[in-house]
PDB file of C-alpha atoms in Angstrom:
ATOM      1  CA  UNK A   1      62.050  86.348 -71.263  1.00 87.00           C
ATOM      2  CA  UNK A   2      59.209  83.719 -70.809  1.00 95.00           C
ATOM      3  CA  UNK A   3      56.885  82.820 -73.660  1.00 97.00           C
ATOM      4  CA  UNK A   4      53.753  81.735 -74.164  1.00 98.00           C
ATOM      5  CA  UNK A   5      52.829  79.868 -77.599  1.00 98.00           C
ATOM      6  CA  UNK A   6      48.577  79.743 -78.651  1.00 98.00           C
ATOM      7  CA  UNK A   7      47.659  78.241 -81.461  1.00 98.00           C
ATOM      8  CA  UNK A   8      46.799  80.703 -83.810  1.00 97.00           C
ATOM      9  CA  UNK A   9      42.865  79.192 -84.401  1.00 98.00           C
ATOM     10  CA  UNK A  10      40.456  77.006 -83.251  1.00 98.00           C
ATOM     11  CA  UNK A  11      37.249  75.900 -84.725  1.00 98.00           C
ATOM     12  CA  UNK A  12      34.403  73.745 -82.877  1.00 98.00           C
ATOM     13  CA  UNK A  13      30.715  72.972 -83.875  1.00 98.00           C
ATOM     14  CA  UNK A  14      28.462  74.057 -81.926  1.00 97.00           C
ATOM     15  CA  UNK A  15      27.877  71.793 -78.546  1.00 97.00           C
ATOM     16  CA  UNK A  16      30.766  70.582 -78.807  1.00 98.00           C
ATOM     17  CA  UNK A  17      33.744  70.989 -76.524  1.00 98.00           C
ATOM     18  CA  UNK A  18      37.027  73.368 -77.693  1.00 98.00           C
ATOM     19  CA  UNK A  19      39.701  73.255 -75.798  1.00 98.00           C
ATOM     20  CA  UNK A  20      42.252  76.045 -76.494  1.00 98.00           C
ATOM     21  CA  UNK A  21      45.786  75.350 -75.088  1.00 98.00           C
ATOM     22  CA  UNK A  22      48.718  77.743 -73.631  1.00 98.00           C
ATOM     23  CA  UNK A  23      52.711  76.271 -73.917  1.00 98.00           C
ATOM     24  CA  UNK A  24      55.316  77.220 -71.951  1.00 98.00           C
ATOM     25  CA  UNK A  25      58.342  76.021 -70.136  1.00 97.00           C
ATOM     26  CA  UNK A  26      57.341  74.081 -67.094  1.00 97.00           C
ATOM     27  CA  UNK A  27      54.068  76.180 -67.071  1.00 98.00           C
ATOM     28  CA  UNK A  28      52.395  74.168 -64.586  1.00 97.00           C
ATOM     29  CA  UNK A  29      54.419  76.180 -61.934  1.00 97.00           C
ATOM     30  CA  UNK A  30      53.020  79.306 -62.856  1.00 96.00           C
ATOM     31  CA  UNK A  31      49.630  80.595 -62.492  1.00 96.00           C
ATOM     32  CA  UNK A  32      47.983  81.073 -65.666  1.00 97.00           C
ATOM     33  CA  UNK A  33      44.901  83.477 -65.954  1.00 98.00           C
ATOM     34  CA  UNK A  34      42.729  82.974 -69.312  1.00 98.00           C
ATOM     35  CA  UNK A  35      40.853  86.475 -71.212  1.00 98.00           C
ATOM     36  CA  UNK A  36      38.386  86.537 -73.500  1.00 98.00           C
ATOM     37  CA  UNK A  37      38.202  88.985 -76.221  1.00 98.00           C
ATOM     38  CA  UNK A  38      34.814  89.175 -78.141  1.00 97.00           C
ATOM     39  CA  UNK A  39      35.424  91.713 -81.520  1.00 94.00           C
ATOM     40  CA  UNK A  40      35.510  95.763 -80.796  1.00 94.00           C
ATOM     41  CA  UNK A  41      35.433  95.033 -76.701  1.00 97.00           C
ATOM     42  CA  UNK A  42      37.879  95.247 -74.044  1.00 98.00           C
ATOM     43  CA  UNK A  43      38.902  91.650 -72.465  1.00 98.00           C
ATOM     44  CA  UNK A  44      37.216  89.960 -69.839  1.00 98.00           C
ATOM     45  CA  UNK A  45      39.249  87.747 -67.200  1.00 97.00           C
ATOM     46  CA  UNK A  46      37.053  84.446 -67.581  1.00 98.00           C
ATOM     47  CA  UNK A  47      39.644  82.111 -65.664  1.00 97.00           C
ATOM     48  CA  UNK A  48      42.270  83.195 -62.641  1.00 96.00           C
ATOM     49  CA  UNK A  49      44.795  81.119 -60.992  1.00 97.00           C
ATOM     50  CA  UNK A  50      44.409  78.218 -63.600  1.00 97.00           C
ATOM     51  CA  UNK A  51      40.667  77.010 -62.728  1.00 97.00           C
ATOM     52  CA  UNK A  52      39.408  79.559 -60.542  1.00 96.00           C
ATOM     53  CA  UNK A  53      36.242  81.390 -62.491  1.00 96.00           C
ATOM     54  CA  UNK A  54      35.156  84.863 -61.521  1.00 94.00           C
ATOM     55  CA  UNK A  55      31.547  85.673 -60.619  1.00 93.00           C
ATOM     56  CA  UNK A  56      29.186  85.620 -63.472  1.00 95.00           C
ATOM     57  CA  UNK A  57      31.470  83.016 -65.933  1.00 97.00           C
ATOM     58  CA  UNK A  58      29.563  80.181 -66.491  1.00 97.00           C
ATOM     59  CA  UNK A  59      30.498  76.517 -65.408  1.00 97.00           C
ATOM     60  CA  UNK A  60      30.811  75.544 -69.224  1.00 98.00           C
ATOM     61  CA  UNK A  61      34.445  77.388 -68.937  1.00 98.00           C
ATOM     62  CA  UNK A  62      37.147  75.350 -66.946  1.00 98.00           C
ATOM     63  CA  UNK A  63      40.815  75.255 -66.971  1.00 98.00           C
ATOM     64  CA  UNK A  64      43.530  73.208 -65.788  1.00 98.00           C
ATOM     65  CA  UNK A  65      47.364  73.318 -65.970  1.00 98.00           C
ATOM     66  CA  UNK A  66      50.308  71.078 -65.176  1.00 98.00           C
ATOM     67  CA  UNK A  67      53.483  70.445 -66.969  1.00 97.00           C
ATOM     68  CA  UNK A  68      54.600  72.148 -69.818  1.00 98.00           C
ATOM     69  CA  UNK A  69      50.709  73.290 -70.894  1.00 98.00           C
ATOM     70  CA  UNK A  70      47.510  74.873 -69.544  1.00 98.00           C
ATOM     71  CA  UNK A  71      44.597  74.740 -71.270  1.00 98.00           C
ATOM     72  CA  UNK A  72      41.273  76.354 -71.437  1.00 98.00           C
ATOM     73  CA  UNK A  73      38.171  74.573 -71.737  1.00 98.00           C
ATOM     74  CA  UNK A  74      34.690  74.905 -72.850  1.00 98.00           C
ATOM     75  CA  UNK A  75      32.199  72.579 -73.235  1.00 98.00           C
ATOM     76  CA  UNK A  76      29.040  72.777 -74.745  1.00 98.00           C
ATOM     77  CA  UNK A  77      30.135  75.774 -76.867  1.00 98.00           C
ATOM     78  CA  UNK A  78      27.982  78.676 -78.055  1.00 97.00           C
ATOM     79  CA  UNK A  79      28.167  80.918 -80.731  1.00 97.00           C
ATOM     80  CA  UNK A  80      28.590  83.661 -78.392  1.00 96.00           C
ATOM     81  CA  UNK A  81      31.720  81.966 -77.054  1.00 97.00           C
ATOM     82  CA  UNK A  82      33.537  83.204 -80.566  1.00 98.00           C
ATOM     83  CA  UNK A  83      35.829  85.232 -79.228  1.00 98.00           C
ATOM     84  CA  UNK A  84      40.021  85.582 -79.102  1.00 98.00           C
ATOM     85  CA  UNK A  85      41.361  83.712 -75.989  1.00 98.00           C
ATOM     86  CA  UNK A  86      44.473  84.940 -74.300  1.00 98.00           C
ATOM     87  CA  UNK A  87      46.661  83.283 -71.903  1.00 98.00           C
ATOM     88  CA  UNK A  88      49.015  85.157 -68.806  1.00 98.00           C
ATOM     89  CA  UNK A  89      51.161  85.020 -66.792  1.00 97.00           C
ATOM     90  CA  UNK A  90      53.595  86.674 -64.204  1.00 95.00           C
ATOM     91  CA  UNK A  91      57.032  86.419 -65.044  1.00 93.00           C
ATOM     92  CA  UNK A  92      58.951  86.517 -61.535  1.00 90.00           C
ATOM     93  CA  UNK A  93      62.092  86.162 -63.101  1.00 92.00           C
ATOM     94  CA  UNK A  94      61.919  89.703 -64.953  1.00 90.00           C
ATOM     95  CA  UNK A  95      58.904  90.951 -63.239  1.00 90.00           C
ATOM     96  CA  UNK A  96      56.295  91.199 -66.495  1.00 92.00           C
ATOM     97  CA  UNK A  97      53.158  90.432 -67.164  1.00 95.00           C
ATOM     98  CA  UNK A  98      53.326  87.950 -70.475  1.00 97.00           C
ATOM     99  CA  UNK A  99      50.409  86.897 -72.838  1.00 98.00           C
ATOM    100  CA  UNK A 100      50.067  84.515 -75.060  1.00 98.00           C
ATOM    101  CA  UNK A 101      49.704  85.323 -78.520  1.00 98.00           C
ATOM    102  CA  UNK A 102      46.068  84.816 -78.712  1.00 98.00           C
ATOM    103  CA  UNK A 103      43.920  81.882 -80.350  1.00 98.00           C
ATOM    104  CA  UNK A 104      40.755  83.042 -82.071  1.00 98.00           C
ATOM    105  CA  UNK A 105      37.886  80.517 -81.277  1.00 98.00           C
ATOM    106  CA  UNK A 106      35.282  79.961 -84.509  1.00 98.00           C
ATOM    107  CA  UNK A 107      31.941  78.305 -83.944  1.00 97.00           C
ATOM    108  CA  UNK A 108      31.070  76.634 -87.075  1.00 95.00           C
TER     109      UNK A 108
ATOM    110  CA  UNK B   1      31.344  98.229 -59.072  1.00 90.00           C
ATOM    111  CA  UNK B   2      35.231  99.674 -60.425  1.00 94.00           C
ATOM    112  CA  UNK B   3      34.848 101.471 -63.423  1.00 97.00           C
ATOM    113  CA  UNK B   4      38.313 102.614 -65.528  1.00 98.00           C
ATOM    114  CA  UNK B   5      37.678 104.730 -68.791  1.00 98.00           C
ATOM    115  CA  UNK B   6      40.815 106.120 -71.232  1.00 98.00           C
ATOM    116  CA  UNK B   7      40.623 109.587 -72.367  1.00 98.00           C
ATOM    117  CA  UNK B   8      43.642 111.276 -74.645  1.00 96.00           C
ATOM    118  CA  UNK B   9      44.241 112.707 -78.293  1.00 96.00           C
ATOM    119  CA  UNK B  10      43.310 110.056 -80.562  1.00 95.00           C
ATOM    120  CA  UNK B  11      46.156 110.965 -83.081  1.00 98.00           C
ATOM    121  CA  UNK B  12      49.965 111.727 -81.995  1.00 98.00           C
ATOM    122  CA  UNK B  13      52.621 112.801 -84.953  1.00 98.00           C
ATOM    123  CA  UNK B  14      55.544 110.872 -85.325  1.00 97.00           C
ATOM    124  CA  UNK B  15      58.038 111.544 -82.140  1.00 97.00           C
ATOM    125  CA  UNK B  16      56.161 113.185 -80.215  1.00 98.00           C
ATOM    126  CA  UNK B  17      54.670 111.719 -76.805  1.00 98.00           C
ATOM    127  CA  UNK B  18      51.356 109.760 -76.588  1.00 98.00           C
ATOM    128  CA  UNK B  19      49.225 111.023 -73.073  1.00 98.00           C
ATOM    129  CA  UNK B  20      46.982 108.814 -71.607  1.00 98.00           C
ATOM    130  CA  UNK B  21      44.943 109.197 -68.234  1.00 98.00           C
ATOM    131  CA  UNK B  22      42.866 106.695 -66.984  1.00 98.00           C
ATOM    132  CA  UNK B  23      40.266 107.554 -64.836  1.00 97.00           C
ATOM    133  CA  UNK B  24      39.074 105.185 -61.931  1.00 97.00           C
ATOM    134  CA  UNK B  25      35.502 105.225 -60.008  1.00 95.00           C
ATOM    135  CA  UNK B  26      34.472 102.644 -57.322  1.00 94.00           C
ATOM    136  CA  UNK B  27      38.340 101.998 -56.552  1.00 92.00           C
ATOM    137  CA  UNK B  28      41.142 104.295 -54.993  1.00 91.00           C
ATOM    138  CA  UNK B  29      44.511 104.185 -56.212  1.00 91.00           C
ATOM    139  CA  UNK B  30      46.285 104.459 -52.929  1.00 89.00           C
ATOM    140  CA  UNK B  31      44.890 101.428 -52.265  1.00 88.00           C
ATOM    141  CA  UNK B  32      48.052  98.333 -51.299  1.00 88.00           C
ATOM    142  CA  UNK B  33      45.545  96.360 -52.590  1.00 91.00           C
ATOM    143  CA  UNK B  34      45.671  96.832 -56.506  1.00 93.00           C
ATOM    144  CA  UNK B  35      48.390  97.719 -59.116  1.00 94.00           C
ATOM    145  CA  UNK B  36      47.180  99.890 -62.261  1.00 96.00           C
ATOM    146  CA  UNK B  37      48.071  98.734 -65.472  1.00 97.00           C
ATOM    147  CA  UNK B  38      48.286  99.742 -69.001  1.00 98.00           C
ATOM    148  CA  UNK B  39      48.556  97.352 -71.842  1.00 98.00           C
ATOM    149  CA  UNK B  40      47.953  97.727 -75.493  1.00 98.00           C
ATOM    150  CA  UNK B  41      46.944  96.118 -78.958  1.00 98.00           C
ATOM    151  CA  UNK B  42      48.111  97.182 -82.252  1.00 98.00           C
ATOM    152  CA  UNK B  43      45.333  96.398 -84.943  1.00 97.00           C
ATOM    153  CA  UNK B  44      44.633  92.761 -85.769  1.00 96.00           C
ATOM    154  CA  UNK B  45      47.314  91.907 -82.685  1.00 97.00           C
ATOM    155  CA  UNK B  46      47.645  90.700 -79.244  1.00 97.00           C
ATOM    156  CA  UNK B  47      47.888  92.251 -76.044  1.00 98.00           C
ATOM    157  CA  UNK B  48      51.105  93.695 -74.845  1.00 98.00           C
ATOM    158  CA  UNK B  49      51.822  94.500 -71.405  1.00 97.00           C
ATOM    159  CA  UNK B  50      53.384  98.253 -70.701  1.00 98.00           C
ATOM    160  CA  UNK B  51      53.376  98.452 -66.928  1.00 97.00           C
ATOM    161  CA  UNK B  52      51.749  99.143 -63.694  1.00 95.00           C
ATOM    162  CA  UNK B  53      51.699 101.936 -61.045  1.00 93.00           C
ATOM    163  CA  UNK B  54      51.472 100.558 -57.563  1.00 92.00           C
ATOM    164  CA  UNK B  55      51.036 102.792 -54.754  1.00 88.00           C
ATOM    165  CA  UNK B  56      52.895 100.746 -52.538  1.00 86.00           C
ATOM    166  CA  UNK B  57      56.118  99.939 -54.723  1.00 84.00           C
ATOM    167  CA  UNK B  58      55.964 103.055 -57.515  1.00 83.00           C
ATOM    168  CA  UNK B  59      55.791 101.576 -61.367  1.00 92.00           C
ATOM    169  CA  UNK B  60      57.448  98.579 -63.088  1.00 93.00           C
ATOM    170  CA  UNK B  61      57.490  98.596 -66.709  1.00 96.00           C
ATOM    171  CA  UNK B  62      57.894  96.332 -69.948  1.00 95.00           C
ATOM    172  CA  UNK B  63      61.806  96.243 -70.599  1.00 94.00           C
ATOM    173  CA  UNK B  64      60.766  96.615 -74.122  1.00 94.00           C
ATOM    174  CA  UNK B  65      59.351  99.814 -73.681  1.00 96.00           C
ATOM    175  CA  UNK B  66      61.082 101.060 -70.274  1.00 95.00           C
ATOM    176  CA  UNK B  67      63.272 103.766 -71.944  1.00 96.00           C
ATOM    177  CA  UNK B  68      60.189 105.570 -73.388  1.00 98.00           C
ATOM    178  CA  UNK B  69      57.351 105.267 -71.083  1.00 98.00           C
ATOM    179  CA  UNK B  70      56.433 106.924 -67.380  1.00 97.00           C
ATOM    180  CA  UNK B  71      53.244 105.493 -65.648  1.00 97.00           C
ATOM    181  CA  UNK B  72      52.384 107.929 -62.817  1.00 94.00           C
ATOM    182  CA  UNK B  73      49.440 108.511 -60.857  1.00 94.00           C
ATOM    183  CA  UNK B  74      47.408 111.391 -59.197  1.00 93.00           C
ATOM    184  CA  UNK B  75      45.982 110.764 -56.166  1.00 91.00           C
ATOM    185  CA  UNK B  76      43.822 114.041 -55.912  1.00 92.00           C
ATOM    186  CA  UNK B  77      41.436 113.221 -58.952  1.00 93.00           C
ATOM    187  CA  UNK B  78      42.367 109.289 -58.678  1.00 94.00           C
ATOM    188  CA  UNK B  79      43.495 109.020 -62.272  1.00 96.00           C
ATOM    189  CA  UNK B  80      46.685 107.492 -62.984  1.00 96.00           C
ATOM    190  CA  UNK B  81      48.782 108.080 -67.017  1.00 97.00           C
ATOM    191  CA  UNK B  82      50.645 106.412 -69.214  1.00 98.00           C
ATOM    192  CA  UNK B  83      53.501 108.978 -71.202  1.00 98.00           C
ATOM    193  CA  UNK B  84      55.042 106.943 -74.388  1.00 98.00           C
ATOM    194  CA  UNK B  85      57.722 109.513 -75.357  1.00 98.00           C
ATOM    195  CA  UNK B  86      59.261 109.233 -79.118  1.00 98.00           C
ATOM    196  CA  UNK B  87      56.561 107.112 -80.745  1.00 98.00           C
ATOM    197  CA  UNK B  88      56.681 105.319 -84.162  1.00 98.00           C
ATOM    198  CA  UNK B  89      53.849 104.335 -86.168  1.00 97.00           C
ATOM    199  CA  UNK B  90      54.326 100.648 -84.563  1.00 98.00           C
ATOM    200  CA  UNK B  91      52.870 102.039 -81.708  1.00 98.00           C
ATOM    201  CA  UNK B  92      49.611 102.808 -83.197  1.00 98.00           C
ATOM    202  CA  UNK B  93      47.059 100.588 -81.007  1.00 98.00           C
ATOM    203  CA  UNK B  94      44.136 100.285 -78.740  1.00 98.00           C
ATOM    204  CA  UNK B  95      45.488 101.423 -75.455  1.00 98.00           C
ATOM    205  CA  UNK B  96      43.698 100.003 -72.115  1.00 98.00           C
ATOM    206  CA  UNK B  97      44.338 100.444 -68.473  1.00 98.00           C
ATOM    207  CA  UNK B  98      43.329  97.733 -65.950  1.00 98.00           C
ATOM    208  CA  UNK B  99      43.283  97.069 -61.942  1.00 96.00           C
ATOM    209  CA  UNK B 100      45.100  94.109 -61.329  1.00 94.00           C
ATOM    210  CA  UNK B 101      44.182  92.742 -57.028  1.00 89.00           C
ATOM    211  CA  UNK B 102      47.435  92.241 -56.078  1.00 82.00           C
ATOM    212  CA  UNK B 103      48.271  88.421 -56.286  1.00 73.00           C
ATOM    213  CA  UNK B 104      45.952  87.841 -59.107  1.00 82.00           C
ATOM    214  CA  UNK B 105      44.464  88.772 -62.786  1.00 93.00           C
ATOM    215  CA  UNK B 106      43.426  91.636 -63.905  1.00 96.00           C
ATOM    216  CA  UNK B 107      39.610  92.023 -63.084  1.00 95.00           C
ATOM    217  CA  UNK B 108      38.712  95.347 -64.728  1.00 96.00           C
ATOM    218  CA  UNK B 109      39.315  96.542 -67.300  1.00 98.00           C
ATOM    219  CA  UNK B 110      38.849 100.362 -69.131  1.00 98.00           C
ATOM    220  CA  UNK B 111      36.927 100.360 -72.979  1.00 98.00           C
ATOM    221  CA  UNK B 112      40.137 101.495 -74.452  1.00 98.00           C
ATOM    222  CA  UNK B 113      40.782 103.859 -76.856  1.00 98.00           C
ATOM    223  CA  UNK B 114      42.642 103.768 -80.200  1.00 98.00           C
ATOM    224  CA  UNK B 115      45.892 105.688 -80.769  1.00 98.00           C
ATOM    225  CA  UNK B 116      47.192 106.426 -84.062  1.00 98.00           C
ATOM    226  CA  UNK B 117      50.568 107.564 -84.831  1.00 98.00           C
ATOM    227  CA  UNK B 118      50.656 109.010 -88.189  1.00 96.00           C
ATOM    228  CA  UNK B 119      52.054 112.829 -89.804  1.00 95.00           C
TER     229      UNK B 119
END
């Protein structure tokens, strides 16, 4: 079945840009949608069909995806941006839903 | 606005079956539009998709998971549930359900609601 590697952490200062990354084989021909997890809440779909953004995410998140990687981005980062990130995807080939393993963002 | 909110026992024993309904507001399940999900997370874990419940194409589930669970809906109180028969304490987690528009992500999402497996 297809898999999706996250790093397991990523820390950025804040104002600074963190950009947290989703691996798979040939990736880019998937669409990859992006969650974010703050602590004790249920996710929140922040980015659909690799750069899309649904109402009320801010322009600060952005994604992007070709080759073998997709990657989530977010500039000018806030503390309330810490948060676990999750990557998905639809596996046509066995018809699931796959996530990532998660990358949790810290804001030093 | 959609709302989804999880309601069950919060502890099953060893074997038994977990019994989840999720209730949906603002959104009918007989709807082509949508597919109904459940996934989970065990403590401290990621997210692991169980299945859906499409009105249009009955339920798909997780391979991992397919010879244990049944995700079925209701149509009359427009609730859908997620059965997990012969459960181990590795399936101890936060169960959620979601709508998923059919195409895309998956938009809404319930509160979720913790299931422990222990004797």
């Amino acid at each position: 079945s297809y898999v999706l590697t996250q790093a397991p952490s990523v820390s950025v200062a804040p104002g600074k840009t963190a950009r947290i990354t989703c691996v798979g084989d040939n990736i880019g021909t998937y669409s990859v949608h992006w969650y974010q997890q703050r602590p004790g809440q249920a996710p929140v779909l922040v980015i659909y069909y690799d750069s899309a953004r649904p109402s009320g995410i801010p322009e600060r998140l952005s994604g992007s995806n070709s080759g073998n990687m997709a990657t989530l981005t977010i500039s000018r980062v806030e503390a309330g941006d810490e948060a676990d990130y999750y990557c998905q995807v639809w596996d046509s080939s066995s018809y699931h839903w796959v996530f990532g393993g998660g990358t949790k963002l810290t804001v030093l | 606005q959609v709302q989804l909110q999880e309601a069950g026992p919060g502890l099953v024993k060893p074997s038994e079956t977990l019994s989840l309904t999720c209730a949906v507001s603002g959104a009918s399940l007989n709807s082509a539009t949508y597919y109904w999900n459940w996934i989970r997370q065990p403590p401290g874990k990621g997210l692991e998709w169980i299945g859906f419940f499409y009105f249009s194409g009955g339920p798909r589930y997780n391979s991992s998971l397919a010879s244990r669970v049944t995700i079925s809906a209701d149509m009359s109180q427009n609730h859908f549930s997620l059965k997990l028969t012969a459960v181990t304490p590795a399936d101890t987690a936060v169960y959620y359900c979601a709508r998923e528009e059919v195409g895309r992500a998956f938009d809404s999402w319930g509160q979720g609601t913790l299931v422990t497996v222990s004797s």
